[in-house]
Short mmCIF file of C-alpha atoms in Angstrom, two decimals:
data_model
loop_
_atom_site.label_atom_id
_atom_site.label_comp_id
_atom_site.label_asym_id
_atom_site.label_seq_id
_atom_site.Cartn_x
_atom_site.Cartn_y
_atom_site.Cartn_z
CA MET D 1 236.16 -3.74 40.64
CA PRO D 2 236.91 -0.66 38.40
CA LYS D 3 236.17 -1.07 34.70
CA MET D 4 238.28 0.91 32.24
CA GLN D 5 238.02 2.51 28.81
CA HIS D 6 241.42 3.07 27.51
CA ALA D 7 242.94 6.15 25.55
CA ASN D 8 246.07 7.70 24.62
CA PRO D 9 245.66 11.48 25.32
CA GLU D 10 248.05 13.98 24.19
CA GLY D 11 249.22 16.97 26.19
CA HIS D 12 250.62 15.32 29.23
CA GLY D 13 250.31 17.31 32.40
CA GLN D 14 247.29 19.22 31.04
CA THR D 15 244.67 16.50 31.76
CA ARG D 16 241.19 17.60 32.52
CA VAL D 17 239.80 15.28 35.17
CA GLY D 18 235.91 14.76 35.75
CA LEU D 19 233.76 12.92 38.38
CA ALA D 20 230.45 11.29 37.53
CA LEU D 21 228.47 10.08 40.66
CA ALA D 22 225.32 7.82 40.38
CA GLY D 23 222.29 7.50 42.84
CA GLY D 24 221.53 4.97 45.22
CA GLY D 25 219.52 6.56 48.25
CA PRO D 26 221.31 7.35 51.54
CA LEU D 27 223.23 4.11 51.26
CA GLY D 28 224.76 5.18 47.92
CA LEU D 29 225.58 8.67 49.30
CA ILE D 30 227.68 7.16 52.07
CA TYR D 31 229.24 4.71 49.68
CA GLU D 32 230.43 7.43 47.36
CA ILE D 33 231.94 9.40 50.11
CA GLY D 34 234.02 6.39 51.18
CA ALA D 35 235.07 5.72 47.58
CA VAL D 36 236.01 9.24 46.81
CA LYS D 37 238.05 9.51 49.98
CA ALA D 38 239.94 6.39 49.15
CA LEU D 39 240.76 7.72 45.70
CA GLU D 40 241.90 11.09 47.14
CA GLU D 41 244.34 9.44 49.59
CA SER D 42 245.49 6.92 46.92
CA LEU D 43 246.21 9.26 44.00
CA GLU D 44 249.00 11.95 43.77
CA GLY D 45 248.42 14.78 41.30
CA VAL D 46 244.74 15.04 41.45
CA ASP D 47 242.59 17.28 43.67
CA PHE D 48 238.95 16.11 44.01
CA ASN D 49 237.97 19.58 44.95
CA GLN D 50 239.46 21.27 41.88
CA LEU D 51 238.44 18.94 39.10
CA HIS D 52 237.47 20.14 35.56
CA VAL D 53 233.89 19.01 35.76
CA TYR D 54 231.39 17.12 38.19
CA VAL D 55 228.25 15.32 37.35
CA GLY D 56 225.83 14.24 39.86
CA VAL D 57 222.59 12.16 39.46
CA SER D 58 220.22 11.78 42.23
CA VAL D 59 222.02 11.59 45.75
CA GLY D 60 225.36 11.51 43.66
CA SER D 61 224.46 15.21 42.90
CA VAL D 62 224.79 15.96 46.92
CA ILE D 63 228.41 14.82 46.82
CA ALA D 64 229.17 16.28 43.46
CA SER D 65 227.88 19.75 44.34
CA ALA D 66 229.67 19.49 47.67
CA LEU D 67 233.02 18.54 46.21
CA ALA D 68 232.76 21.42 43.57
CA ASN D 69 231.96 23.82 46.57
CA GLY D 70 235.21 23.02 48.17
CA PHE D 71 233.90 20.39 50.86
CA THR D 72 236.78 17.81 51.12
CA PRO D 73 235.98 14.04 51.40
CA ALA D 74 237.13 14.38 55.00
CA LYS D 75 234.62 17.20 55.79
CA LEU D 76 231.89 15.23 54.11
CA CYS D 77 232.73 12.23 56.25
CA ARG D 78 232.52 14.39 59.42
CA ILE D 79 229.05 15.89 58.16
CA PHE D 80 227.30 12.95 56.73
CA VAL D 81 229.03 9.87 58.22
CA ARG D 82 230.28 10.72 61.80
CA ASN D 83 227.82 13.57 62.28
CA GLU D 84 230.44 15.54 64.18
CA SER D 85 230.14 18.85 62.47
CA ARG D 86 229.06 21.74 64.71
CA ALA D 87 228.68 24.26 61.68
CA TYR D 88 226.47 21.77 59.75
CA PRO D 89 224.63 19.42 62.17
CA LEU D 90 222.83 16.77 60.50
CA ASP D 91 219.75 14.93 61.81
CA PRO D 92 218.67 12.05 59.49
CA GLU D 93 215.11 12.33 60.97
CA HIS D 94 214.76 15.70 59.22
CA PHE D 95 214.70 13.78 55.80
CA LEU D 96 212.30 11.31 56.93
CA LYS D 97 209.39 13.44 57.85
CA PRO D 98 206.12 12.75 56.00
CA ALA D 99 204.97 15.12 53.34
CA PHE D 100 202.25 16.67 55.29
CA SER D 101 201.40 19.29 52.52
CA GLN D 102 200.89 16.60 50.08
CA TYR D 103 198.55 14.68 52.49
CA LEU D 104 196.53 17.78 53.20
CA LYS D 105 196.33 18.51 49.50
CA GLY D 106 195.02 14.90 48.84
CA LEU D 107 192.29 15.21 51.55
CA GLY D 108 191.20 18.42 50.05
CA THR D 109 190.58 16.91 46.84
CA PHE D 110 189.07 13.68 47.93
CA PRO D 111 185.53 14.82 48.49
CA ARG D 112 185.13 16.36 45.05
CA LEU D 113 186.79 13.18 43.42
CA LEU D 114 184.37 10.94 45.37
CA VAL D 115 181.44 12.90 44.09
CA GLU D 116 182.69 12.87 40.56
CA ALA D 117 183.38 9.03 40.75
CA LEU D 118 179.96 8.12 42.12
CA LEU D 119 178.10 10.46 39.61
CA GLY D 120 180.12 8.80 36.75
CA PHE D 121 178.95 5.41 38.01
CA VAL D 122 175.33 6.35 38.37
CA ARG D 123 175.20 8.01 34.91
CA ASN D 124 176.99 4.97 33.14
CA PRO D 125 176.17 1.96 35.39
CA HIS D 126 176.58 -0.45 32.34
CA ASP D 127 179.77 1.08 30.95
CA ARG D 128 181.76 1.65 33.95
CA SER D 129 182.26 -0.79 36.92
CA VAL D 130 182.55 0.53 40.55
CA VAL D 131 186.20 -0.12 40.60
CA ALA D 132 186.82 1.75 37.39
CA ALA D 133 184.77 4.65 38.61
CA MET D 134 186.61 4.81 41.96
CA SER D 135 189.99 4.85 39.97
CA LYS D 136 189.43 8.58 39.98
CA LEU D 137 190.26 8.66 43.63
CA SER D 138 193.78 7.70 42.90
CA ARG D 139 194.43 11.35 42.12
CA ALA D 140 194.03 12.15 45.87
CA ILE D 141 196.97 9.93 46.66
CA PRO D 142 200.01 12.06 47.61
CA ALA D 143 202.71 12.52 44.96
CA GLY D 144 205.36 11.61 47.72
CA LEU D 145 205.40 10.03 51.16
CA LEU D 146 208.10 12.04 52.58
CA GLY D 147 208.72 15.79 52.42
CA ASN D 148 212.02 17.00 50.72
CA GLU D 149 212.00 20.66 51.77
CA ASN D 150 214.55 19.89 54.47
CA ILE D 151 216.94 18.48 51.86
CA GLY D 152 216.86 21.80 50.15
CA LEU D 153 217.17 23.89 53.37
CA PHE D 154 220.19 21.85 54.52
CA LEU D 155 221.90 22.25 51.27
CA GLN D 156 221.20 25.87 51.41
CA SER D 157 222.98 26.10 54.72
CA LEU D 158 226.02 24.22 53.12
CA PHE D 159 226.27 26.22 50.01
CA ASN D 160 225.59 29.79 51.44
CA SER D 161 228.19 29.39 54.06
CA ARG D 162 231.43 31.15 53.98
CA GLY D 163 233.53 30.53 50.92
CA ARG D 164 230.83 28.45 49.20
CA THR D 165 228.16 29.42 46.72
CA ASP D 166 224.65 28.15 45.78
CA ASP D 167 225.10 29.52 42.28
CA PHE D 168 226.29 27.40 39.52
CA ARG D 169 227.84 30.41 37.82
CA ARG D 170 230.14 31.29 40.72
CA LEU D 171 231.79 27.94 40.95
CA LYS D 172 235.51 27.53 39.72
CA SER D 173 234.68 24.05 38.10
CA LYS D 174 231.79 23.05 35.95
CA LEU D 175 228.95 21.22 37.77
CA PHE D 176 225.89 19.45 36.21
CA VAL D 177 223.04 18.29 38.28
CA ILE D 178 220.73 15.99 36.38
CA ALA D 179 217.00 15.87 37.00
CA THR D 180 214.10 14.64 34.97
CA ASN D 181 211.16 16.85 33.73
CA LEU D 182 207.98 15.03 34.96
CA ASP D 183 205.75 16.20 32.14
CA THR D 184 208.18 15.39 29.30
CA GLY D 185 210.52 12.55 30.62
CA GLU D 186 213.45 14.40 29.41
CA ALA D 187 216.61 14.76 31.37
CA VAL D 188 217.60 18.27 32.44
CA LYS D 189 221.19 19.24 32.96
CA PHE D 190 221.08 22.10 35.71
CA GLY D 191 224.28 24.04 35.36
CA TYR D 192 224.20 24.32 31.46
CA ARG D 193 223.70 27.79 30.15
CA GLY D 194 219.90 28.62 30.39
CA SER D 195 219.48 26.57 33.59
CA ASP D 196 222.52 27.72 35.69
CA HIS D 197 220.57 30.34 37.26
CA VAL D 198 218.55 27.81 39.24
CA PRO D 199 220.20 27.60 42.91
CA ILE D 200 222.35 24.51 43.18
CA SER D 201 220.50 23.50 46.30
CA LEU D 202 217.11 23.49 44.60
CA ALA D 203 218.57 21.62 41.56
CA VAL D 204 219.79 18.96 43.86
CA GLN D 205 216.50 18.66 45.69
CA ALA D 206 214.96 17.96 42.29
CA SER D 207 217.52 15.49 41.34
CA THR D 208 216.96 13.56 44.56
CA ALA D 209 213.06 13.56 44.25
CA MET D 210 212.64 9.77 43.91
CA PRO D 211 209.02 9.26 42.56
CA GLY D 212 206.75 7.86 45.13
CA LEU D 213 209.07 8.68 48.02
CA PHE D 214 209.60 12.39 47.54
CA PRO D 215 207.17 14.80 45.77
CA PRO D 216 208.30 16.23 42.48
CA VAL D 217 209.98 19.68 42.78
CA ASP D 218 208.52 22.78 41.28
CA ILE D 219 211.14 24.97 39.42
CA GLU D 220 209.61 27.87 37.73
CA GLY D 221 206.32 26.15 37.03
CA ARG D 222 207.84 22.82 35.83
CA TYR D 223 207.99 19.76 38.01
CA TYR D 224 211.25 17.67 38.29
CA VAL D 225 212.03 14.17 39.83
CA ASP D 226 215.01 11.99 40.18
CA GLY D 227 217.77 12.44 37.55
CA GLY D 228 218.31 8.68 37.36
CA LEU D 229 215.11 7.92 35.37
CA ARG D 230 216.74 8.28 32.11
CA ARG D 231 220.23 7.16 32.74
CA THR D 232 222.33 5.90 35.55
CA LEU D 233 225.55 8.15 35.37
CA HIS D 234 225.21 10.53 32.69
CA ALA D 235 228.94 10.19 32.34
CA SER D 236 228.77 11.40 28.80
CA THR D 237 227.91 14.81 30.07
CA ALA D 238 231.26 15.15 31.65
CA LEU D 239 233.14 13.81 28.63
CA ALA D 240 231.34 16.03 26.29
CA SER D 241 232.42 18.96 28.64
CA GLY D 242 236.02 18.23 28.11
CA ALA D 243 237.08 15.60 30.70
CA ASP D 244 240.08 13.52 29.52
CA LEU D 245 240.07 11.38 32.52
CA LEU D 246 236.81 10.44 34.16
CA PHE D 247 236.21 8.77 37.47
CA CYS D 248 232.75 7.09 37.83
CA VAL D 249 231.25 5.82 41.02
CA ASN D 250 228.13 3.73 41.03
CA PRO D 251 226.84 2.03 44.23
CA ILE D 252 224.02 0.10 42.67
CA VAL D 253 225.06 -3.41 41.42
CA PRO D 254 222.77 -6.57 41.03
CA PHE D 255 223.74 -9.42 43.33
CA ASN D 256 225.27 -12.63 42.11
CA ALA D 257 224.80 -15.36 44.85
CA ASP D 258 227.27 -17.57 43.22
CA LEU D 259 230.07 -15.10 43.80
CA ALA D 260 229.20 -14.24 47.42
CA ASP D 261 231.39 -15.61 50.22
CA SER D 262 229.24 -18.63 51.76
CA ARG D 263 229.50 -17.04 55.10
CA SER D 264 227.77 -13.90 53.88
CA LYS D 265 224.75 -15.41 52.21
CA ARG D 266 221.50 -14.36 53.72
CA TYR D 267 219.42 -16.93 51.83
CA GLN D 268 219.92 -19.90 49.89
CA ARG D 269 217.94 -18.28 47.08
CA LEU D 270 217.11 -14.63 46.73
CA VAL D 271 213.42 -15.59 46.44
CA ASP D 272 213.51 -16.73 49.91
CA GLY D 273 214.08 -13.05 50.91
CA GLY D 274 210.55 -12.14 49.89
CA LEU D 275 209.25 -9.23 47.72
CA PRO D 276 211.69 -6.52 48.96
CA VAL D 277 214.80 -8.63 47.91
CA VAL D 278 213.13 -9.63 44.59
CA LEU D 279 212.21 -5.92 43.86
CA SER D 280 215.89 -4.79 44.84
CA GLN D 281 217.48 -7.38 42.54
CA THR D 282 215.04 -6.34 39.62
CA PHE D 283 215.62 -2.66 40.16
CA TYR D 284 219.46 -3.06 40.52
CA ALA D 285 219.77 -5.26 37.29
CA ILE D 286 217.78 -2.68 35.15
CA VAL D 287 219.70 0.26 36.37
CA HIS D 288 223.06 -1.48 36.17
CA SER D 289 222.48 -3.03 32.58
CA ARG D 290 221.29 0.33 31.26
CA MET D 291 224.57 1.81 32.68
CA LYS D 292 226.60 -0.87 30.85
CA ILE D 293 225.05 -0.12 27.72
CA GLY D 294 225.72 3.65 27.97
CA MET D 295 229.36 3.09 28.89
CA SER D 296 230.07 0.53 26.22
CA LYS D 297 229.48 3.32 23.58
CA TYR D 298 232.02 5.68 25.05
CA ALA D 299 234.98 4.02 23.47
CA THR D 300 233.40 4.78 20.04
CA GLN D 301 232.08 8.09 20.82
CA TYR D 302 235.00 9.41 22.83
CA PRO D 303 238.06 7.50 21.66
CA ASN D 304 240.70 9.76 23.28
CA LYS D 305 239.18 9.65 26.72
CA ASP D 306 239.82 7.27 29.79
CA VAL D 307 236.80 6.25 31.95
CA ILE D 308 237.20 4.29 35.10
CA LEU D 309 234.14 2.92 36.94
CA PHE D 310 234.28 2.01 40.53
CA GLU D 311 231.43 0.12 42.07
CA PRO D 312 230.78 -2.82 44.55
CA ASN D 313 231.56 -6.40 43.37
CA SER D 314 228.56 -8.31 42.18
CA GLY D 315 229.11 -10.71 45.16
CA ASP D 316 229.06 -8.09 47.76
CA ALA D 317 226.25 -9.17 49.94
CA GLU D 318 227.08 -6.40 52.47
CA MET D 319 225.92 -3.69 50.01
CA PHE D 320 223.06 -5.52 48.47
CA PHE D 321 221.39 -6.57 51.68
CA SER D 322 221.93 -3.03 53.53
CA ASN D 323 218.86 -0.92 53.86
CA VAL D 324 219.26 1.74 51.09
CA PHE D 325 217.24 4.42 53.15
CA SER D 326 219.06 3.77 56.59
CA PHE D 327 221.62 5.96 58.06
CA ALA D 328 221.99 3.69 61.11
CA ASN D 329 224.94 1.82 59.55
CA ARG D 330 226.53 4.55 57.73
CA ARG D 331 229.94 4.25 59.29
CA GLN D 332 230.12 0.57 58.42
CA VAL D 333 229.02 1.26 54.71
CA CYS D 334 231.60 4.20 54.42
CA GLU D 335 234.42 2.03 55.71
CA HIS D 336 233.34 -0.84 53.42
CA ALA D 337 233.36 1.36 50.45
CA TYR D 338 236.71 2.92 51.37
CA GLN D 339 238.49 -0.50 51.72
CA THR D 340 236.74 -1.96 48.67
CA THR D 341 237.87 0.82 46.53
CA ARG D 342 241.34 0.57 48.02
CA ARG D 343 241.36 -3.11 47.16
CA ASP D 344 240.27 -2.46 43.64
CA LEU D 345 243.20 -0.10 43.01
CA LEU D 346 245.63 -2.25 44.43
CA SER D 347 244.70 -5.40 42.71
CA ARG D 348 244.75 -3.47 39.34
CA LYS D 349 247.90 -1.35 39.96
CA ASP D 350 249.58 -2.81 36.90
CA GLU D 351 246.87 -1.56 34.57
CA LEU D 352 246.00 1.56 36.59
CA ALA D 353 249.53 3.04 37.20
CA PRO D 354 250.48 3.43 33.63
CA LEU D 355 246.99 4.67 32.60
CA PHE D 356 247.29 7.35 35.56
CA ALA D 357 250.89 8.17 34.62
CA ARG D 358 249.70 9.40 31.22
CA HIS D 359 247.52 11.89 32.81
CA GLY D 360 250.35 13.00 35.21
CA ILE D 361 248.87 11.19 38.25
CA LYS D 362 250.78 8.72 40.52
CA LEU D 363 249.13 5.74 42.15
CA ARG D 364 250.23 5.53 45.75
CA VAL D 365 250.91 1.93 46.02
CA ASP D 366 252.65 2.41 49.60
CA VAL D 367 249.25 4.10 50.66
CA LEU D 368 247.30 1.21 49.44
CA GLU D 369 249.40 -1.35 51.26
CA ASP D 370 249.14 0.32 54.51
CA ASP D 371 246.51 -2.01 56.17
CA SER D 372 246.26 0.50 59.27
CA LEU D 373 244.46 3.21 57.28
CA HIS D 374 240.57 3.55 57.68
CA PHE D 375 238.09 6.14 56.24
CA ASP D 376 238.48 8.12 59.42
CA SER D 377 242.15 7.62 60.06
CA LYS D 378 242.94 11.13 58.66
CA MET D 379 240.43 13.82 59.75
CA PRO D 380 242.49 17.23 59.49
CA ILE D 381 239.51 19.26 60.45
CA SER D 382 239.61 19.68 64.29
CA PRO D 383 236.47 20.55 66.46
CA GLU D 384 238.18 23.83 67.08
CA THR D 385 238.30 24.61 63.20
CA ASP D 386 234.70 23.50 62.93
CA ARG D 387 233.43 25.70 65.77
CA LEU D 388 235.23 28.68 64.09
CA ALA D 389 233.38 27.77 60.73
CA MET D 390 230.22 27.79 62.72
CA LEU D 391 230.95 31.39 64.03
CA GLN D 392 232.02 32.53 60.59
CA ASN D 393 228.98 31.10 59.06
CA ARG D 394 226.77 33.10 61.56
CA VAL D 395 228.57 36.22 60.96
CA THR D 396 228.50 35.91 57.23
CA ASN D 397 224.60 35.07 57.19
CA SER D 398 223.83 37.76 59.36
CA LEU D 399 225.79 40.34 57.18
CA SER D 400 224.10 38.84 54.14
CA ASP D 401 220.65 39.41 55.83
CA THR D 402 221.73 43.11 56.51
CA LEU D 403 222.80 43.76 52.99
CA ASP D 404 219.56 42.27 51.64
CA GLN D 405 217.47 44.50 53.97
CA LEU D 406 219.69 47.36 52.80
CA GLN D 407 219.00 46.64 49.08
CA GLU D 408 215.26 46.50 49.81
CA TRP D 409 215.31 49.77 51.60
CA LEU D 410 217.32 51.50 48.66
CA GLN D 411 214.76 50.02 46.10
CA TYR D 412 211.87 51.21 48.23
CA ARG D 413 213.50 54.79 48.33
CA GLN D 414 213.88 54.82 44.53
CA VAL D 415 210.28 53.82 44.02
CA SER D 416 208.94 56.31 46.49
#
């Protein structure tokens, strides 16, 4: 259910709208597509491809950067959910390949670390146990289990296609991709002046580098990991950048078994689900409580702003028990997010309609009451249009390569 922070902004008709998207693995990515598509269809007077500011954290940065680049929610459904795009074919297996380079790096350092550990034990047998000495070998463990190079390459193909850009500075809207500096623990906002020269695709690759799963991403000699380590949403970044009305989507919510439908309960108690369920509940609770603390401060820090948060209900067993790293049920998750968001909007229309009206936005109650609609009911991009985009991308990329070669030749001529 959406949570709201109320404001009374001046300048009707000139509202600057923003969007902040949290992380949540592949499951969260699909959920956010469904939620944004529901918002787009239900709100008249706001274009989710022409917002004032976008903020993305972890996988939320994938959707935020795609929307800022002109990819409509329907197009994102075709690419990530239905996998029907010929111009941008998606193979989930490409994102689940082992990080072979990390394994080879670990194997290469293992003999030296083993010798150092054994020598350390021999030299100080009374001060160091065998276990303590062998702890040095942990440095040979790969920094990530899966490679994330393919994530960057896929995003490059998206953002370097015709009409898009991989350059923050060339976007019409503000876009901020949040990552965490591994060596300092500080959040870095790619897209701000000083960091806006970094390619968007590389920034997103860094923001989605979940520690343990993906290796840290090297950007100009510094290593970056998941942007959600410090904050869940970084919504304040959008508010500080001028957003008067901010939509937030967070797919990660701890489960409350007491609120769940008795038919959807997987276990009598969560502990019966074993370690994975216990860890999920713990992680979700930490992430969500941190977000609530942050959002509670916005009313004081930004008294003239409106912030609306959309997220699953705490009794939503379907979301909680879904595999966060699975693409298998992506259509089901997208439809679930789409309908959940529509129900939230409809159930709170008396609160939301006046709030939206103050910003020049109309809540389409007639659309929300149409039970025949689904996330893929309106897919305006035809296969023929998609094939044309594929051909245009090929021509554009070929022309770009030719221009690059010409520039290199001219530089060579100047030097010689």
